Short mmCIF file of C-alpha atoms and ligand atoms in Angstrom, two decimals:
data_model
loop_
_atom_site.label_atom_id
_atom_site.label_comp_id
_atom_site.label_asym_id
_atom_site.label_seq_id
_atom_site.Cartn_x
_atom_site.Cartn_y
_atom_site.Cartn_z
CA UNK A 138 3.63 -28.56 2.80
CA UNK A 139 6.38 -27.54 4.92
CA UNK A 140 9.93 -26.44 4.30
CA UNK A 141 11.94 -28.95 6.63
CA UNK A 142 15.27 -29.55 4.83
CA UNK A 143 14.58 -32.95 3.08
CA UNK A 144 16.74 -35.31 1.68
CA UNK A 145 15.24 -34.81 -1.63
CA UNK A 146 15.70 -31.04 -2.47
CA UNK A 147 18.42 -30.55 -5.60
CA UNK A 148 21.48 -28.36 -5.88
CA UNK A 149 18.85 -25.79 -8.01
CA UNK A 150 16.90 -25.42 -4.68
CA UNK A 151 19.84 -23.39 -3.15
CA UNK A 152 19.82 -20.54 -5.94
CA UNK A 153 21.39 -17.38 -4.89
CA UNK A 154 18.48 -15.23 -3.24
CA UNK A 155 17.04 -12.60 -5.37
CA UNK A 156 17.50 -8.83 -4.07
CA UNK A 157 15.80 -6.40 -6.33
CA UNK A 158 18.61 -3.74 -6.48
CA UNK A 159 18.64 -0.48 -4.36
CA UNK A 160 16.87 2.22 -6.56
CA UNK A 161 19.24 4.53 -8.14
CA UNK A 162 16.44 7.33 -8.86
CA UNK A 163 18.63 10.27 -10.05
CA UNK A 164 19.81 7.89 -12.48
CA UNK A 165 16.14 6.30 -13.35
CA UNK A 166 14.79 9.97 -13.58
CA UNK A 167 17.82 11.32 -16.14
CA UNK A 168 16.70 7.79 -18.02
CA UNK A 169 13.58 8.79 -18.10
CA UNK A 170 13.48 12.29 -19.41
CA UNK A 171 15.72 11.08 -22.30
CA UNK A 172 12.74 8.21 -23.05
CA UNK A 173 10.75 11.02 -22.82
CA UNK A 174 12.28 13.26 -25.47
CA UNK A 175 12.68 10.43 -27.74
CA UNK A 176 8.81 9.32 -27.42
CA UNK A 177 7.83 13.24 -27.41
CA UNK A 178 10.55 15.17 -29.45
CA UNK A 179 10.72 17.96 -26.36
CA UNK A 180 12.04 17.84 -22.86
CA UNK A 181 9.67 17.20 -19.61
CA UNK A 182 9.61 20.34 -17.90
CA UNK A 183 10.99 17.54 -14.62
CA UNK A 184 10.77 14.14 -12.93
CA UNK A 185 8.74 13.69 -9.96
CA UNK A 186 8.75 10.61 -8.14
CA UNK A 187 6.53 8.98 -5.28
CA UNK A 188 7.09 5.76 -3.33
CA UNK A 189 5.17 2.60 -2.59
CA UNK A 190 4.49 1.46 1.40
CA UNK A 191 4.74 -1.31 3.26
CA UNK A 192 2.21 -1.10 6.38
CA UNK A 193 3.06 -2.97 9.59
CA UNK A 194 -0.53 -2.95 11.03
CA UNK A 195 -3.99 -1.87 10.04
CA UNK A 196 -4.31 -3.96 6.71
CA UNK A 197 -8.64 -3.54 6.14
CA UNK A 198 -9.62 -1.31 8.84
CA UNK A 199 -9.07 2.19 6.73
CA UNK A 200 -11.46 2.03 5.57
CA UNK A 201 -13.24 1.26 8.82
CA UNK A 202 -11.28 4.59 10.62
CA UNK A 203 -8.80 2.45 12.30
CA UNK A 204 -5.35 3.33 12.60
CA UNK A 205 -2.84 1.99 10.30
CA UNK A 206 1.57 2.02 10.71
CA UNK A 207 2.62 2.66 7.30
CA UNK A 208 6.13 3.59 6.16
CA UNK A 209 6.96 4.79 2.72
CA UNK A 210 9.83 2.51 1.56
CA UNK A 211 12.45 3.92 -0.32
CA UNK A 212 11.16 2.71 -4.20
CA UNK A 213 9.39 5.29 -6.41
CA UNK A 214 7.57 5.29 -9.33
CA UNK A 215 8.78 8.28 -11.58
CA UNK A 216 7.14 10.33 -13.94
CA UNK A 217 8.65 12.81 -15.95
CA UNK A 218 6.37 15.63 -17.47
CA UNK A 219 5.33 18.84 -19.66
CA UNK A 220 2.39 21.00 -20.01
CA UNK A 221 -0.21 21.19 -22.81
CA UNK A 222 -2.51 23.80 -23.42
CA UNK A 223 -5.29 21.90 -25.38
CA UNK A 224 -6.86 19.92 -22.34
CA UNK A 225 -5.70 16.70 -23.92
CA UNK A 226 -3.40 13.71 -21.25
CA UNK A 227 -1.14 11.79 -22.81
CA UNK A 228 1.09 9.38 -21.09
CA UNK A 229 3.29 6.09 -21.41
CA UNK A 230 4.90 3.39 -19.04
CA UNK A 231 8.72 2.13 -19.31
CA UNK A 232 6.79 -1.33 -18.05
CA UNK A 233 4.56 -1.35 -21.07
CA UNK A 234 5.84 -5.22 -21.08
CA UNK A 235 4.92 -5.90 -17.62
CA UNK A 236 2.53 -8.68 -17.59
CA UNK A 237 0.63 -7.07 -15.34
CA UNK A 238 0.76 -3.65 -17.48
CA UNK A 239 -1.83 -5.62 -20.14
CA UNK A 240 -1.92 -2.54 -22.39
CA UNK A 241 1.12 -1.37 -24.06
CA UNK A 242 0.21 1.64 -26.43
CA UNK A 243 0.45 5.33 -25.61
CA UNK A 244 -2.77 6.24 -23.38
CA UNK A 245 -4.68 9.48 -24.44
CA UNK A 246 -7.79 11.04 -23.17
CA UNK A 247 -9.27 14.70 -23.11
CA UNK A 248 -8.95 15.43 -19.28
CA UNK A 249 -12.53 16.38 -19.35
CA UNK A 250 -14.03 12.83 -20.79
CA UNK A 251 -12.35 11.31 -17.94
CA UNK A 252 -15.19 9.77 -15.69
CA UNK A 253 -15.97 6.58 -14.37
CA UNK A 254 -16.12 3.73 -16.66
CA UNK A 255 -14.41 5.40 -19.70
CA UNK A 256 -10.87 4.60 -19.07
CA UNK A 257 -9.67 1.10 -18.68
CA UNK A 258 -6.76 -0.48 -17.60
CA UNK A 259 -2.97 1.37 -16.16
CA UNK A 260 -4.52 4.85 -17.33
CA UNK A 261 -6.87 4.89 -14.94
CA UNK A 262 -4.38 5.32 -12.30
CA UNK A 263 -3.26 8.36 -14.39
CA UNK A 264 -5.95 10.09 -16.19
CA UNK A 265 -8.39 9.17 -12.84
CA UNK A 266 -5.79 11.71 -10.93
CA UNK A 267 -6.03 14.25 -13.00
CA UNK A 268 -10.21 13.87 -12.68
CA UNK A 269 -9.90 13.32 -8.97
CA UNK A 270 -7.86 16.51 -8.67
CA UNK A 271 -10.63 18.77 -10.01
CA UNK A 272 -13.04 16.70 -8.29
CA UNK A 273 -11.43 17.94 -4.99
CA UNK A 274 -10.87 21.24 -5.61
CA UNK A 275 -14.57 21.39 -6.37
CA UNK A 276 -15.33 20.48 -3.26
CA UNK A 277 -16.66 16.52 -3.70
CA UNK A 278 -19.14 14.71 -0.96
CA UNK A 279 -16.85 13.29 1.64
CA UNK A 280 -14.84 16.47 2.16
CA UNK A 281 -17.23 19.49 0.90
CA UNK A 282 -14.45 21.63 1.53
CA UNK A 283 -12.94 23.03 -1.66
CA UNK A 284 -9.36 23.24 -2.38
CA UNK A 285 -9.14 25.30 -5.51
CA UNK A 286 -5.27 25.01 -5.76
CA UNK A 287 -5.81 21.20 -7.26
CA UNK A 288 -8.21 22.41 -10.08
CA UNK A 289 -7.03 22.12 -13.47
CA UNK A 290 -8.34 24.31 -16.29
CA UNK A 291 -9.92 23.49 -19.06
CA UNK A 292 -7.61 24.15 -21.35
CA UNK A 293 -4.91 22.09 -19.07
CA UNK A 294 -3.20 18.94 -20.30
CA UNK A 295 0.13 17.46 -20.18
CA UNK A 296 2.75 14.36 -21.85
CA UNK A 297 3.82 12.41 -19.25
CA UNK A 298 6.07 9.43 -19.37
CA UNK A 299 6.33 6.90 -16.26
CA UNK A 300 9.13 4.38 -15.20
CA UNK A 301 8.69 2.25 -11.80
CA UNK A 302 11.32 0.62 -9.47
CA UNK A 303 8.18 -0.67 -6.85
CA UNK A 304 7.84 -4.52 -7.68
CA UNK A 305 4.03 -4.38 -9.80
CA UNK A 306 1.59 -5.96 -8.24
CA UNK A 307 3.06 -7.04 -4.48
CA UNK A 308 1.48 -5.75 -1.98
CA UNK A 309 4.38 -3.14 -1.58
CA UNK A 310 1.32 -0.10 -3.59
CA UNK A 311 3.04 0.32 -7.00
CA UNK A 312 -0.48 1.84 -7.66
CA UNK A 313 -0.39 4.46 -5.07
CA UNK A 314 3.44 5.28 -6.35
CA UNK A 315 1.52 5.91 -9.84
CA UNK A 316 -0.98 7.80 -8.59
CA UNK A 317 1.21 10.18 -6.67
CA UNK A 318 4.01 10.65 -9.17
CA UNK A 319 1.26 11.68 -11.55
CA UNK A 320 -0.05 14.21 -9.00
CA UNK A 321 3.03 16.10 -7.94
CA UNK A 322 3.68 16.35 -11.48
CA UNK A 323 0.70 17.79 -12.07
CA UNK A 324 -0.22 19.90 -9.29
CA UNK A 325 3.65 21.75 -10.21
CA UNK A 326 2.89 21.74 -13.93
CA UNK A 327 -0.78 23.54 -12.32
CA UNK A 328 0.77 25.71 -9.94
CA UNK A 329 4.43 26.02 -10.46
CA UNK A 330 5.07 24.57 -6.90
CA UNK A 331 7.31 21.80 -6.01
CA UNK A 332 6.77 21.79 -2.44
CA UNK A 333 3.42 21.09 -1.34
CA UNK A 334 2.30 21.76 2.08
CA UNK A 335 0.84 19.07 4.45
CA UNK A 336 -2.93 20.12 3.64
CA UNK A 337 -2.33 20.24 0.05
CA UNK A 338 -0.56 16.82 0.35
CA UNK A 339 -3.65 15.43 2.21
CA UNK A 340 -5.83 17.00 -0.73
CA UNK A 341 -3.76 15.90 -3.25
CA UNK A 342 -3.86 12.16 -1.93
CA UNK A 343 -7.86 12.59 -1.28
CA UNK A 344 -7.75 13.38 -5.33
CA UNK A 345 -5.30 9.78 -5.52
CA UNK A 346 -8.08 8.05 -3.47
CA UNK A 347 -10.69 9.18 -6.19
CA UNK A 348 -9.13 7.54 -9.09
CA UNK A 349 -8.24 4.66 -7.19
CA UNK A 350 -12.25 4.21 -5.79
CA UNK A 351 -14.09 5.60 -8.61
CA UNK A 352 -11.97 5.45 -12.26
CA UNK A 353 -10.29 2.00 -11.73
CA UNK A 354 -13.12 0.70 -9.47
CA UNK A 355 -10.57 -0.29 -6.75
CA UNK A 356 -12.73 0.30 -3.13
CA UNK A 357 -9.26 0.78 -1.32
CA UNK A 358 -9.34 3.28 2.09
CA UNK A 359 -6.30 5.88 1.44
CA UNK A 360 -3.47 4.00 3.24
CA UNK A 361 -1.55 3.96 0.62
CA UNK A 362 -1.69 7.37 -1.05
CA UNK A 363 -1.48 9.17 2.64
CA UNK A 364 1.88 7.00 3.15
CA UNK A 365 3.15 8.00 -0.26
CA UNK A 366 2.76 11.49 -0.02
CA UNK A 367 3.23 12.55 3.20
CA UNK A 368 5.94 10.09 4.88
CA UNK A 369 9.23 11.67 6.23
CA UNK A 370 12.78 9.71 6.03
CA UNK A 371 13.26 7.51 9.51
CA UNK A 372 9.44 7.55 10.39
CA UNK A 373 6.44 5.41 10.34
CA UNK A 374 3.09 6.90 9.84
CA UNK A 375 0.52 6.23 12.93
CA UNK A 376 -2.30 7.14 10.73
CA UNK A 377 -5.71 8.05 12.09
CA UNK A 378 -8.06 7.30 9.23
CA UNK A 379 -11.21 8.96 11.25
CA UNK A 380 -9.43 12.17 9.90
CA UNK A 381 -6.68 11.45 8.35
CA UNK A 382 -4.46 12.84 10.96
CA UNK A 383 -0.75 11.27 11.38
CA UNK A 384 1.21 11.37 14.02
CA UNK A 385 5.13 10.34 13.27
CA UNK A 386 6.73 7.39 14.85
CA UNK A 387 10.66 7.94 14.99
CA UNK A 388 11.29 4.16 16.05
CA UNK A 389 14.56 3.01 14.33
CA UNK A 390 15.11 -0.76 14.40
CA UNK A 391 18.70 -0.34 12.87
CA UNK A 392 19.21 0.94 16.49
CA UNK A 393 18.62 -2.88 18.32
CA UNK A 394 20.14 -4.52 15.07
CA UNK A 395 17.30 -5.38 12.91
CA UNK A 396 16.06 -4.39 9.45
CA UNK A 397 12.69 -4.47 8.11
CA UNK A 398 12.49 -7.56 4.99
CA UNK A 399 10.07 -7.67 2.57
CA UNK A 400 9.53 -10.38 0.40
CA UNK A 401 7.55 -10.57 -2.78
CA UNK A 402 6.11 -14.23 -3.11
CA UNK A 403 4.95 -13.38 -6.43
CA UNK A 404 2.24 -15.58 -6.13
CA UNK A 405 -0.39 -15.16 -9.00
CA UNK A 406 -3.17 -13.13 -7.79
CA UNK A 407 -5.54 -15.52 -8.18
CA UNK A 408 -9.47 -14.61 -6.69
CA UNK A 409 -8.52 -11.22 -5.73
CA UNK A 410 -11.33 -9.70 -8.04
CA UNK A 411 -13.69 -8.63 -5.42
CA UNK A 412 -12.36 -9.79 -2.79
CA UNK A 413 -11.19 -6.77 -1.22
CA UNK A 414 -14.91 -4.84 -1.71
CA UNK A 415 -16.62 -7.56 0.03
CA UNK A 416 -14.45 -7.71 2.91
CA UNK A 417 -15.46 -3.77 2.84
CA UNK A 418 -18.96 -4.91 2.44
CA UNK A 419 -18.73 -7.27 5.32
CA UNK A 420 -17.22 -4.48 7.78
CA UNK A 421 -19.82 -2.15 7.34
CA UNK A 422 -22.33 -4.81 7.17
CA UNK A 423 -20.94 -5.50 11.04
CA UNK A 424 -21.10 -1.50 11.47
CA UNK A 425 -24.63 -1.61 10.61
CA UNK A 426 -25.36 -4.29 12.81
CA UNK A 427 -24.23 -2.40 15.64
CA UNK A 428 -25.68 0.67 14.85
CA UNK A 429 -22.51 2.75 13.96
CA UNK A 430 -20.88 4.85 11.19
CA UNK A 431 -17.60 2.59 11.12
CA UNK A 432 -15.58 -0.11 12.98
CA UNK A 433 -13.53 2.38 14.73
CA UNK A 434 -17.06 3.56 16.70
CA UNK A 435 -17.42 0.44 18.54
CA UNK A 436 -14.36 1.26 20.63
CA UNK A 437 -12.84 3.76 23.10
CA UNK A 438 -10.45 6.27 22.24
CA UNK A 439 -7.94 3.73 24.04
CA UNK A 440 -8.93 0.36 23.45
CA UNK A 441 -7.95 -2.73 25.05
CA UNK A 442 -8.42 -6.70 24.73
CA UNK A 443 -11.35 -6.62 26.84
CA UNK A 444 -12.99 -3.74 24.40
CA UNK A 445 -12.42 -6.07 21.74
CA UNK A 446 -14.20 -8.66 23.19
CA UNK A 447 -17.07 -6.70 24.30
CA UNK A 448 -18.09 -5.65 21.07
CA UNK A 449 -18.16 -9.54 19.72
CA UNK A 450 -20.26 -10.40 22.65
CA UNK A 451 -22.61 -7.13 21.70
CA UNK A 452 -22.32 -8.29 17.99
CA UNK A 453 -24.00 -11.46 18.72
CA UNK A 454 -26.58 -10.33 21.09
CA UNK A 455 -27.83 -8.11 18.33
CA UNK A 456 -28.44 -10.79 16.15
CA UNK A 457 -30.14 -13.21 18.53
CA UNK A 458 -32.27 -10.62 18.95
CA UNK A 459 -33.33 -10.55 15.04
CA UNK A 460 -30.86 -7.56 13.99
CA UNK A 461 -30.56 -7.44 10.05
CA UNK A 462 -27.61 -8.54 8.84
CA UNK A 463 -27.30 -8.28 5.08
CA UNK A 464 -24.28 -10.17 4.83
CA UNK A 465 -22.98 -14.18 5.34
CA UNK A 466 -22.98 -14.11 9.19
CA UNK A 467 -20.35 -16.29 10.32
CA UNK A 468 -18.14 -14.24 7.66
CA UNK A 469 -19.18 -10.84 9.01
CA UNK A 470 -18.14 -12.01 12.58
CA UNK A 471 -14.92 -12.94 11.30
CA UNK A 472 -14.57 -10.24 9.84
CA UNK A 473 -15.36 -7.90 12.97
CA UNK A 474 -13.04 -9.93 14.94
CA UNK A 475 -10.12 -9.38 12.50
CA UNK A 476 -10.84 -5.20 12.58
CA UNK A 477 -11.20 -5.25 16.28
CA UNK A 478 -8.46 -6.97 16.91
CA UNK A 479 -5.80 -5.27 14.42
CA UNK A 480 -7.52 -1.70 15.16
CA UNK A 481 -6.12 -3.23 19.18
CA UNK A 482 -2.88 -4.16 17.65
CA UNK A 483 -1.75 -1.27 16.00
CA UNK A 484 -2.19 0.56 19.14
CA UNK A 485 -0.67 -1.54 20.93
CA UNK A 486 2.84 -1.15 18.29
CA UNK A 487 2.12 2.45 18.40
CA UNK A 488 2.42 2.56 22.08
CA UNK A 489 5.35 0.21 21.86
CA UNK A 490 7.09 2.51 19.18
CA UNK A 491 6.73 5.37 21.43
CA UNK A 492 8.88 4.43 23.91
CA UNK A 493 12.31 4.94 23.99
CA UNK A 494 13.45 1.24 23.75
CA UNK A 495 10.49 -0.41 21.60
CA UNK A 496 10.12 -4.13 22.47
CA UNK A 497 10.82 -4.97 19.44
CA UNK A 498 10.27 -8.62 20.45
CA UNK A 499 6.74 -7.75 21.58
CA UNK A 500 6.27 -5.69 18.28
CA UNK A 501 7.65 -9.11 16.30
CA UNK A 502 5.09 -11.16 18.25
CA UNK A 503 2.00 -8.32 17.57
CA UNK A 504 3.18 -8.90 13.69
CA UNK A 505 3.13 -12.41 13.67
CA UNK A 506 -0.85 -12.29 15.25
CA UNK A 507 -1.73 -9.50 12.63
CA UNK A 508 -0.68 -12.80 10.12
CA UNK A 509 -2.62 -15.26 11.78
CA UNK A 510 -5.74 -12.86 11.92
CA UNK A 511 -5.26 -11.84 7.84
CA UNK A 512 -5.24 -15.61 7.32
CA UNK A 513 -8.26 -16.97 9.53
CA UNK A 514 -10.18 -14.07 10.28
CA UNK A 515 -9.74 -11.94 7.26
CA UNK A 516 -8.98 -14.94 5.33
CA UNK A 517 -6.90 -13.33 2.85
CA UNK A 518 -3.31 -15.34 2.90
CA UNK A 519 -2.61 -17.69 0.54
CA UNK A 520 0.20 -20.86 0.93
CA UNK A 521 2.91 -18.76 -0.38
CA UNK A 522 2.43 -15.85 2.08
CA UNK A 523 1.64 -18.36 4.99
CA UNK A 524 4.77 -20.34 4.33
CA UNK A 525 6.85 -17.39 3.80
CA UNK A 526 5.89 -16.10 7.30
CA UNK A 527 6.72 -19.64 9.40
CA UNK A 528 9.80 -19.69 7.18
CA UNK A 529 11.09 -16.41 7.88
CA UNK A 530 10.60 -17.00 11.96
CA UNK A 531 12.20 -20.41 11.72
CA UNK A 532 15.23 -18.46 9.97
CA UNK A 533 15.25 -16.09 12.94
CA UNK A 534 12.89 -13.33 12.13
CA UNK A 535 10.91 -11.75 15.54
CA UNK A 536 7.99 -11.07 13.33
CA UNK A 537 6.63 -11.52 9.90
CA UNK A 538 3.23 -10.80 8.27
CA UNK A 539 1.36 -10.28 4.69
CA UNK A 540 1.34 -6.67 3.86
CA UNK A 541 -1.78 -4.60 1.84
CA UNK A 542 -4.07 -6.99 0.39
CA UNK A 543 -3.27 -10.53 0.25
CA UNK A 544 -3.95 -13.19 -2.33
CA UNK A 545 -0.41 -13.06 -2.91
CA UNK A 546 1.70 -10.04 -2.32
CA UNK A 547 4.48 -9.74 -0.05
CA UNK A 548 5.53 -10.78 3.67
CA UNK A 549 7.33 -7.83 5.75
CA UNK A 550 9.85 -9.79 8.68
CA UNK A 551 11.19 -7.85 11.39
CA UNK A 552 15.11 -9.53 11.10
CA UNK A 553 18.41 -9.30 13.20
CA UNK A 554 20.72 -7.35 10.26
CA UNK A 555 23.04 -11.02 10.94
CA UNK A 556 20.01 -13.55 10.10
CA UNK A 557 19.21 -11.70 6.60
CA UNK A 558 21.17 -13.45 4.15
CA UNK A 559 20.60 -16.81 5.88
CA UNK A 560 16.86 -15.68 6.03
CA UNK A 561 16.86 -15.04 2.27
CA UNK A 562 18.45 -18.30 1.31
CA UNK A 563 16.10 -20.23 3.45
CA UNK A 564 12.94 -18.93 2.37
CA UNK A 565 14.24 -18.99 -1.72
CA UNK A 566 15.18 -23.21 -0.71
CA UNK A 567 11.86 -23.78 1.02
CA UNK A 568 9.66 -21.95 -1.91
CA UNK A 569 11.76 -23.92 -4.50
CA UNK A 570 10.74 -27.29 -2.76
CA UNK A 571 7.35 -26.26 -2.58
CA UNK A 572 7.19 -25.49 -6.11
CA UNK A 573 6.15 -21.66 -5.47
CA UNK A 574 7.82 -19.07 -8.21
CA UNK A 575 11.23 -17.77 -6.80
CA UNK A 576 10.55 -15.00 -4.63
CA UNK A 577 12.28 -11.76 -4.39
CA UNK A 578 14.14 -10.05 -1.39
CA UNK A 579 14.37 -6.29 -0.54
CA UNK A 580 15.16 -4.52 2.50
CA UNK A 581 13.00 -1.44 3.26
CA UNK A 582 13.82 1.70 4.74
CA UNK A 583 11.28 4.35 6.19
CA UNK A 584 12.14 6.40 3.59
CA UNK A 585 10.73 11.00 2.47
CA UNK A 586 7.32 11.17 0.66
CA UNK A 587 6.83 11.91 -3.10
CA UNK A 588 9.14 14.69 -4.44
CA UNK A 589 10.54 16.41 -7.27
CA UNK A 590 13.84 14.54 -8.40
CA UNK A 591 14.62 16.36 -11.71
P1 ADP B 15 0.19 -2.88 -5.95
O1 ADP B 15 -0.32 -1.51 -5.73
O2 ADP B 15 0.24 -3.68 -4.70
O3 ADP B 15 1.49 -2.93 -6.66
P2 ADP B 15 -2.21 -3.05 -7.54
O4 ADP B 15 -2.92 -4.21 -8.14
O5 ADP B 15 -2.95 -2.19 -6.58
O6 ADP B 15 -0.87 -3.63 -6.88
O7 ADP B 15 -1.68 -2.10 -8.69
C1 ADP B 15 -0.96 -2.63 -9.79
C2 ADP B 15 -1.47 -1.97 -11.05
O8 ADP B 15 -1.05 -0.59 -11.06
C3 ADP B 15 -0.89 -2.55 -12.31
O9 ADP B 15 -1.63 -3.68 -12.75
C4 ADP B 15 -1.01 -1.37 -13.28
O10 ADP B 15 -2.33 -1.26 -13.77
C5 ADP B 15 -0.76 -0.18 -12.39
N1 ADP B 15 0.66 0.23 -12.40
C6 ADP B 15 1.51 0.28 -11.35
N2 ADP B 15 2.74 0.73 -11.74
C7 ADP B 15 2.65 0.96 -13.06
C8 ADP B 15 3.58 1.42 -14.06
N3 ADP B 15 4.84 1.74 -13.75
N4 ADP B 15 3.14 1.54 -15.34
C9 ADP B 15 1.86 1.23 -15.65
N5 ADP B 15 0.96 0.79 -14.77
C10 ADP B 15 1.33 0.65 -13.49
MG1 MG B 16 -2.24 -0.95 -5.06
#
């Protein structure tokens, strides 16, 4: 398929482009607490809201302990709530009609029945917070330290009423937005504090992580939640995910004339079950192989190409030489290649960002090869993302690439502020001749981390 301009496209093929409107989240969150009242005849106590991420490298090496470039964008998912004192959870969703929102009733659950397996669908995002949260302040396996300000008590329980303006479903973490919302508005219902500080944020998103992994079953590495939570306005997020350090990237593309693009192919997700555990299963199947903890072990604080390479060329002396291998091994190699290779290029945007004057050609050129390595290494892209991306740099984008997950999802373009509209019009043309749903534009700003709005 290919989006030339052919002789055979109709007038419908040049639709007006999309835009999903700038979020207007004071107004959203008075909106809300009015649903609220109506649905539980009292007013929330407030409105907190947290926003999805777009990441411009690092997509399947969290959970490896590479580093990842997130930025939280500037939609939120809201959630307006009040206490309880009788240990009971109750909450509904504004997109209750969302097709991808399958059940519509009020969600209720004692807080304390919460565990893995007992609560299906949205409400595991929600109640699977509230779990995760005293599963952290207790202390759980991966971080034995306790932080006690995140436990609930056992008489603790709150209505809570959510409303999103992240796109469901594209790549762009309406989950993480979810999960977030509901823990602000928790931890202040808890604790009577608004404002967080950066260790109970990292705690707090550690408690996100848990409901994500272990009450919706999603094996995801804490991208998402970390960007959500603790993002500031005008930065991206070099995220260390050894430790979940960050350091802050002030590198402002409005500066050189360009705006970040995303756009939502709304592809169906079609094969995505499992897909993203077994690309987790192949990574640390290749970790195994070479005799380390994670991905991020086989290189050098400062990696280069030639690192990269290396550890191939080790991977496949190890298994001449009869090293178990419990996955598919020309998979697993692919899958090494992709880690080592976008662990190398998020360094090398890091580095880039750094600098006074980014390259912000070389950065567009790193984005396009993080594409090309999601869709033959990772092998994650499907015809809507891949045609989005060559469509987008025909139309004058210096970079463009899937962002999160794949098998459908959105594209993020790197695009001089004059090329958008024409950008827009070209990709909405080429996906209506190709017979693809009609996508959905929005610009993204680096934008503050979850908050209280109301
Ligand atoms: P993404 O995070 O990229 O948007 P996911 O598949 O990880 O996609 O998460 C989408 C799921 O999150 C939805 O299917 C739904 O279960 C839940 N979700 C997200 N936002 C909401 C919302 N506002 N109300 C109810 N459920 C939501
Ligand atoms: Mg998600």
């Amino acid at each position: 398929m290919s989006c030339e301009l052919s002789e055979t496209a109709t007038p419908e093929d040049f639709a007006r482009p999309r835009w999903v409107a700038q979020p207007d989240v004071r107004e959203r969150a008075r909106r809300l607490s009015q649903k609220f009242e109506e649905a539980y005849g009292r007013a929330p106590v407030g409105v907190w809201a947290a926003p999805g991420r777009a990441n411009l490298m690092g997509e399947y090496v969290d959970f490896s302990g590479g580093m990842c470039l997130p930025f939280a964008h500037q939609y939120v998912t809201l959630t307006a709530a009040a206490p309880r004192e009788d240990g009971v959870l109750n909450a509904q969703s504004m997109q209750d009609a969302d097709e991808s929102v399958a059940d519509d009733r009020p969600q209720s659950t004692r807080i304390s029945a919460v565990a893995p397996g007992a609560v299906p669908g949205w409400f595991g995002y929600v109640a699977g917070v509230a779990w995760g949260m005293n599963r952290v302040a207790h202390g759980e396996s991966a971080h034995p330290v306790a932080v006690s300000e995140l436990e609930l008590a056992a008489d603790f329980g709150a209505d809570l009423m959510v409303d999103s303006t992240v796109p469901i479903g594209a790549g762009l973490a309406s989950s993480a937005a979810l999960e977030c919302s509901v823990a602000l508005a928790l931890f202040s219902l808890n604790t009577g504090r608004d404002h967080p500080d950066d260790p109970q944020r990292r705690a707090l998103a550690r408690a996100c992580i848990a409901a994500e992994n272990h009450i919706v079953g999603a094996n995801t590495g804490g991208l998402d939640q970390t960007a959500s939570l603790r993002s500031h306005a005008g930065e991206i997020l070099a995220l260390d995910c050894r430790d979940f350090d960050v350091a802050r990237l002030p590198a402002d593309p409005a500066l050189a004339g360009l705006t970040w693009l995303a756009v939502d192919t709304r592809a169906p997700h079609k094969l995505a079950d499992g897909q993203y555990s077994s690309r987790r299963a192949e990574c640390e199947a290749a970790a195994a192989v070479l005799g380390l903890p994670t991905l991020r072990d086989a290189l050098p604080e400062h990696p280069t190409p030639d690192d990269a390479a290396a550890v191939l060329a080790r991977f496949d002396r190890l298994l001449e030489s009869g090293a178990d291998l419990t996955e598919d091994r020309e998979k697993t190699r692919l899958r090494l290649r992709h880690s080592m290779t976008e662990m190398l290029r998020s360094v090398q945007i890091a580095h880039e960002m750094r600098s006074d004057a980014p390259n912000w050609s070389r950065v567009g050129r790193l984005l396009v090869e993080g594409h090309e390595s999601m869709r033959d290494d990772c092998q994650v892209t499907v015809p809507e993302l891949d045609i989005a991306v060559d469509e987008c740099l025909r139309a004058g984008a210096l970079g463009a690439k899937v962002v999160g997950g794949g098998f459908g999802g959105s594209v993020i373009a790197l695009v001089p502020l004059e090329s958008v509209a024409g950008l827009a019009a070209a990709v909405q043309s080429c996906f209506a001749r190709n017979g693809f749903r009609e996508p959905l534009f929005l610009t993204l700003q680096p934008s503050e981390a979850g908050r209280r709005v109301l």
